[in-house]
Each structure stands twice: as structure tokens, then as C-alpha cells.
């Protein structure tokens, strides 16, 4: 069974647009769990553009599945993760000027820091994942740094919509990366840009254990409710895995 991680960042984005207390990302997380989500993903960014510190603390107390906390390679975020102790921590690249994460973390460039963060977080009881491009050298570096979970960046695949040959090439790249990571004994997850039209081919890759999806779910929820958006996505993922 393939797992669905629901990213609730964009619920917080909508809240922050008006500086109110609603819509609540906490409520969204609870609805997601009751509608089939297997985990809740959230990214506490350095600029606090969406998720806030109090969201992380409250989420840690109330969710019943598991928390996947995305974080940049900074001392502030490391200290926060060590304090919160989520079940999963995903190390991601982060730039203030980007709208959303633009690519995978360059583990080769930041190898020593990634290894140090991985050791500290693992010792604190969190499972460490690294968000990387589907590249064998980056996967090997993540493994060498001590990570046993990776999340493959599917952005290039998602952005190739309506370009069949390009999208198929990116899909093959993801599939090859997933096989390589699996052969190393790593848990392979994937995410970024996945939606109701492109998720099934990714879900069909049997080496991929989990997909993390947010923007498409929050957008679709405007028309069908958040609960139904989660249910529909989970159903498509299962169909993809079953080859339907």
C-alpha cells in the first residue's frame, strides 16, 4: 500500500494572507487524517511565510498519525526539530526569494552539514529524510551521510505536463532513482507538483513508499471539500499502485 502525506502548508498560506486565525491548518490536518491521510507534512520556513511555530507545537500534540517536519539546514531549525522531536524530519533546500522549493538539496555540496544534522536528529529519535533530485550521485551521498530515507523531487516531471516525451523521460528518471535507492536499502518517497492528473504513474512505481502532496489538495478542496480532496487523491494513488 502506498502512503499519502498531506502537506497543510497552503492552508496556512491562506490564513496568513489575512492575518486571521482561520482557516486552521490544525483542523485541516485532523480532517486529512480522518479522510485517509497516513501522515501530515508541514514546512516551518525561516521567513514563517505560512506555518508558524505554534502550528508545529499544536500539531505535534494533536495529530494521530505522524508528523513529517520539513526544515532547512540551519541551526535554528535544527534546534527546533530537536525540541519538537517529530517522527520524521525532511531536510530541504530553502531560499527566501523562491515561491516554493525549486529543487532537491545538494547533498554533495553540503555533505558534512547533512551528515551532522542527520546524526543529531537520528539520535533524538526522528527518522531523517532528504529531499533530493532523482540523481544517483545525490542518492549515494544521502546514504553515505547516514540518511535511510529519501524523498525524490518530482517537480521536473510535474512541470512537463502536455510535453509527453519530456514527461516520460522524467518519469523514467524517477523510476531509475527509486530502484537505485531501494537497492541501497533506503525508503524511497516522492513529492512536489503532483496532482490529480499526474499522480498515478508515480504511484505505480513500486519502490516508492509514500507521496507528499499539498497544493493540489488544497486547491481541489475549494470545490469538493478538504475531506473529499484527500479521499480522491488517496483513491488515485491506490489505483496507480494497482495498475488500474
Short mmCIF file of C-alpha atoms in Angstrom, two decimals:
data_model
loop_
_atom_site.label_atom_id
_atom_site.label_comp_id
_atom_site.label_asym_id
_atom_site.label_seq_id
_atom_site.Cartn_x
_atom_site.Cartn_y
_atom_site.Cartn_z
CA UNK A 1 0.00 0.00 0.00
CA UNK A 2 1.36 3.41 -0.95
CA UNK A 3 1.08 6.11 1.72
CA UNK A 4 -0.23 9.66 1.41
CA UNK A 5 1.37 12.52 3.29
CA UNK A 6 -0.87 15.58 3.23
CA UNK A 7 1.06 18.85 3.25
CA UNK A 8 -1.02 21.52 5.02
CA UNK A 9 1.31 24.49 4.30
CA UNK A 10 -1.07 26.15 1.87
CA UNK A 11 -3.92 26.14 4.36
CA UNK A 12 -1.62 28.29 6.49
CA UNK A 13 -0.78 30.40 3.42
CA UNK A 14 -4.46 31.28 3.06
CA UNK A 15 -4.70 32.12 6.75
CA UNK A 16 -1.61 34.34 6.68
CA UNK A 17 -2.94 36.27 3.68
CA UNK A 18 -5.39 37.99 6.04
CA UNK A 19 -3.58 37.50 9.32
CA UNK A 20 -6.58 35.78 10.88
CA UNK A 21 -6.92 32.55 12.84
CA UNK A 22 -8.66 30.71 10.01
CA UNK A 23 -8.56 28.54 8.04
CA UNK A 24 -6.83 26.41 10.63
CA UNK A 25 -4.03 24.11 9.41
CA UNK A 26 -4.61 22.08 12.58
CA UNK A 27 -8.22 21.44 11.62
CA UNK A 28 -7.09 20.60 8.08
CA UNK A 29 -4.63 18.05 9.45
CA UNK A 30 -7.31 16.35 11.54
CA UNK A 31 -9.72 16.25 8.59
CA UNK A 32 -6.96 14.82 6.41
CA UNK A 33 -6.24 12.07 8.92
CA UNK A 34 -9.89 11.09 9.19
CA UNK A 35 -10.13 11.02 5.38
CA UNK A 36 -7.25 8.64 4.70
CA UNK A 37 -4.00 10.58 5.14
CA UNK A 38 -1.21 8.45 6.55
CA UNK A 39 0.88 11.35 7.80
CA UNK A 40 0.89 15.14 7.98
CA UNK A 41 3.67 17.14 6.33
CA UNK A 42 4.47 20.77 7.14
CA UNK A 43 7.38 23.08 6.41
CA UNK A 44 8.43 25.64 9.00
CA UNK A 45 10.28 28.10 6.78
CA UNK A 46 12.81 30.60 8.07
CA UNK A 47 10.63 33.53 7.00
CA UNK A 48 7.48 31.98 8.56
CA UNK A 49 5.52 32.72 5.39
CA UNK A 50 2.90 30.09 6.19
CA UNK A 51 3.39 27.59 9.02
CA UNK A 52 4.10 29.25 12.38
CA UNK A 53 5.91 27.87 15.42
CA UNK A 54 2.66 27.45 17.34
CA UNK A 55 1.26 25.38 14.46
CA UNK A 56 4.14 22.92 14.80
CA UNK A 57 3.76 22.67 18.57
CA UNK A 58 0.00 22.16 18.44
CA UNK A 59 0.23 19.70 15.54
CA UNK A 60 2.75 17.63 17.46
CA UNK A 61 0.26 17.20 20.28
CA UNK A 62 -2.97 16.52 18.41
CA UNK A 63 -2.34 14.51 15.25
CA UNK A 64 -2.82 10.75 15.49
CA UNK A 65 -0.69 9.60 12.53
CA UNK A 66 2.82 11.04 12.32
CA UNK A 67 4.43 14.40 11.67
CA UNK A 68 6.82 14.94 8.79
CA UNK A 69 8.57 18.24 9.53
CA UNK A 70 10.40 19.80 6.60
CA UNK A 71 13.31 22.07 7.54
CA UNK A 72 16.27 23.92 6.12
CA UNK A 73 19.88 23.25 7.11
CA UNK A 74 20.09 25.99 9.73
CA UNK A 75 20.99 25.94 13.40
CA UNK A 76 17.63 27.50 14.28
CA UNK A 77 15.68 24.77 12.53
CA UNK A 78 17.86 22.03 13.96
CA UNK A 79 17.28 23.30 17.50
CA UNK A 80 13.55 23.47 16.83
CA UNK A 81 13.39 19.92 15.45
CA UNK A 82 15.39 18.58 18.38
CA UNK A 83 12.91 20.27 20.71
CA UNK A 84 9.76 19.11 18.89
CA UNK A 85 11.04 15.60 18.09
CA UNK A 86 8.72 14.77 15.18
CA UNK A 87 8.55 11.22 13.91
CA UNK A 88 10.07 12.33 10.60
CA UNK A 89 12.30 15.22 9.61
CA UNK A 90 12.88 16.02 5.94
CA UNK A 91 15.91 18.18 5.12
CA UNK A 92 15.09 20.53 2.25
CA UNK A 93 16.80 23.43 0.45
CA UNK A 94 15.36 26.85 1.13
CA UNK A 95 15.77 30.28 -0.46
CA UNK A 96 13.92 33.40 0.69
CA UNK A 97 13.21 34.58 -2.87
CA UNK A 98 11.59 31.35 -4.10
CA UNK A 99 7.83 30.91 -4.24
CA UNK A 100 8.16 27.25 -3.37
CA UNK A 101 11.01 24.75 -3.16
CA UNK A 102 12.65 24.76 -6.58
CA UNK A 103 14.73 21.60 -6.44
CA UNK A 104 16.39 18.99 -4.31
CA UNK A 105 19.00 19.57 -1.65
CA UNK A 106 22.58 19.40 -2.95
CA UNK A 107 23.81 16.76 -0.51
CA UNK A 108 27.23 16.56 -2.17
CA UNK A 109 27.85 20.27 -1.62
CA UNK A 110 26.58 20.27 1.96
CA UNK A 111 27.66 16.76 2.85
CA UNK A 112 29.32 17.49 6.21
CA UNK A 113 26.37 19.55 7.43
CA UNK A 114 23.83 16.99 6.24
CA UNK A 115 25.75 14.21 7.99
CA UNK A 116 25.94 16.21 11.23
CA UNK A 117 22.24 17.10 11.20
CA UNK A 118 21.32 13.51 10.36
CA UNK A 119 23.32 12.16 13.28
CA UNK A 120 21.81 14.61 15.78
CA UNK A 121 18.22 14.15 14.61
CA UNK A 122 18.53 10.38 14.48
CA UNK A 123 19.96 10.32 17.99
CA UNK A 124 16.96 12.37 19.14
CA UNK A 125 14.58 9.73 17.76
CA UNK A 126 13.49 11.29 14.45
CA UNK A 127 13.72 9.43 11.16
CA UNK A 128 15.66 11.63 8.72
CA UNK A 129 14.68 12.02 5.09
CA UNK A 130 16.42 14.15 2.47
CA UNK A 131 14.55 15.88 -0.35
CA UNK A 132 16.73 15.39 -3.43
CA UNK A 133 16.60 15.31 -7.19
CA UNK A 134 16.32 11.85 -8.77
CA UNK A 135 20.09 11.58 -9.27
CA UNK A 136 22.23 8.56 -8.39
CA UNK A 137 25.15 10.61 -7.06
CA UNK A 138 22.90 12.62 -4.75
CA UNK A 139 21.17 9.45 -3.54
CA UNK A 140 24.52 7.81 -2.82
CA UNK A 141 25.66 10.93 -0.94
CA UNK A 142 22.47 10.89 1.15
CA UNK A 143 23.11 7.26 2.03
CA UNK A 144 26.75 7.97 2.88
CA UNK A 145 25.61 10.87 5.11
CA UNK A 146 23.57 8.42 7.17
CA UNK A 147 20.08 9.04 5.83
CA UNK A 148 17.99 5.95 5.23
CA UNK A 149 15.02 7.76 3.70
CA UNK A 150 14.92 9.99 0.63
CA UNK A 151 12.13 11.98 -0.99
CA UNK A 152 12.57 12.31 -4.73
CA UNK A 153 11.77 15.74 -6.17
CA UNK A 154 9.08 15.22 -8.84
CA UNK A 155 8.91 18.86 -9.93
CA UNK A 156 10.51 18.38 -13.36
CA UNK A 157 8.07 15.54 -14.08
CA UNK A 158 5.09 17.61 -12.93
CA UNK A 159 6.11 20.70 -14.87
CA UNK A 160 6.39 18.68 -18.09
CA UNK A 161 2.58 18.48 -18.37
CA UNK A 162 1.47 18.46 -22.03
CA UNK A 163 5.01 17.55 -23.14
CA UNK A 164 4.64 13.80 -23.41
CA UNK A 165 8.20 12.83 -24.36
CA UNK A 166 9.74 15.10 -21.74
CA UNK A 167 7.38 13.86 -19.06
CA UNK A 168 8.07 10.23 -19.91
CA UNK A 169 11.81 10.89 -19.73
CA UNK A 170 11.41 12.45 -16.27
CA UNK A 171 9.23 9.55 -15.18
CA UNK A 172 11.92 7.09 -16.26
CA UNK A 173 14.50 9.13 -14.34
CA UNK A 174 12.39 8.95 -11.19
CA UNK A 175 11.82 5.24 -11.63
CA UNK A 176 15.54 4.55 -12.04
CA UNK A 177 16.35 6.67 -8.98
CA UNK A 178 13.73 4.85 -6.92
CA UNK A 179 15.17 1.48 -7.90
CA UNK A 180 18.70 2.63 -7.05
CA UNK A 181 17.65 3.97 -3.65
CA UNK A 182 15.72 0.80 -2.91
CA UNK A 183 18.75 -1.34 -3.80
CA UNK A 184 20.74 0.63 -1.22
CA UNK A 185 18.13 -0.39 1.34
CA UNK A 186 16.62 3.09 1.59
CA UNK A 187 12.96 4.00 1.96
CA UNK A 188 12.05 5.99 -1.14
CA UNK A 189 9.33 8.67 -1.04
CA UNK A 190 8.43 11.32 -3.61
CA UNK A 191 6.67 14.63 -3.97
CA UNK A 192 6.37 18.15 -5.41
CA UNK A 193 3.92 19.31 -8.05
CA UNK A 194 1.89 16.10 -8.02
CA UNK A 195 -1.80 16.49 -8.79
CA UNK A 196 -4.91 14.54 -9.76
CA UNK A 197 -3.81 14.23 -13.39
CA UNK A 198 -0.18 13.13 -12.98
CA UNK A 199 -0.06 11.17 -9.72
CA UNK A 200 -0.94 7.68 -10.95
CA UNK A 201 2.26 6.97 -12.94
CA UNK A 202 4.34 7.98 -9.91
CA UNK A 203 2.21 5.89 -7.57
CA UNK A 204 2.71 2.94 -9.91
CA UNK A 205 6.45 2.85 -9.13
CA UNK A 206 6.51 0.02 -6.61
CA UNK A 207 9.74 1.16 -4.94
CA UNK A 208 8.09 4.42 -3.83
CA UNK A 209 6.56 4.08 -0.38
CA UNK A 210 4.98 7.49 0.18
CA UNK A 211 3.86 10.61 -1.70
CA UNK A 212 3.69 14.05 -0.10
CA UNK A 213 1.11 16.32 -1.73
CA UNK A 214 -0.23 19.71 -0.70
CA UNK A 215 -1.04 22.47 -3.18
CA UNK A 216 -3.20 20.32 -5.46
CA UNK A 217 -5.20 19.04 -2.48
CA UNK A 218 -5.83 22.49 -1.02
CA UNK A 219 -6.79 23.85 -4.44
CA UNK A 220 -9.20 21.00 -5.19
CA UNK A 221 -10.72 21.34 -1.73
CA UNK A 222 -12.18 24.70 -2.77
CA UNK A 223 -14.63 22.77 -4.94
CA UNK A 224 -15.16 19.41 -3.23
CA UNK A 225 -14.22 19.89 0.48
CA UNK A 226 -10.89 19.04 2.05
CA UNK A 227 -12.04 15.61 3.16
CA UNK A 228 -13.16 14.67 -0.34
CA UNK A 229 -9.98 16.07 -1.89
CA UNK A 230 -7.91 13.78 0.35
CA UNK A 231 -10.14 10.77 -0.37
CA UNK A 232 -9.95 11.30 -4.13
CA UNK A 233 -6.17 11.64 -4.11
CA UNK A 234 -5.71 8.53 -2.00
CA UNK A 235 -8.01 6.59 -4.35
CA UNK A 236 -6.00 7.66 -7.40
CA UNK A 237 -2.76 6.64 -5.70
CA UNK A 238 -4.16 3.21 -4.90
CA UNK A 239 -5.42 2.82 -8.45
CA UNK A 240 -1.98 3.76 -9.76
CA UNK A 241 -0.31 1.21 -7.50
CA UNK A 242 -2.75 -1.48 -8.59
CA UNK A 243 -2.28 -0.66 -12.27
CA UNK A 244 -5.88 0.44 -12.82
#
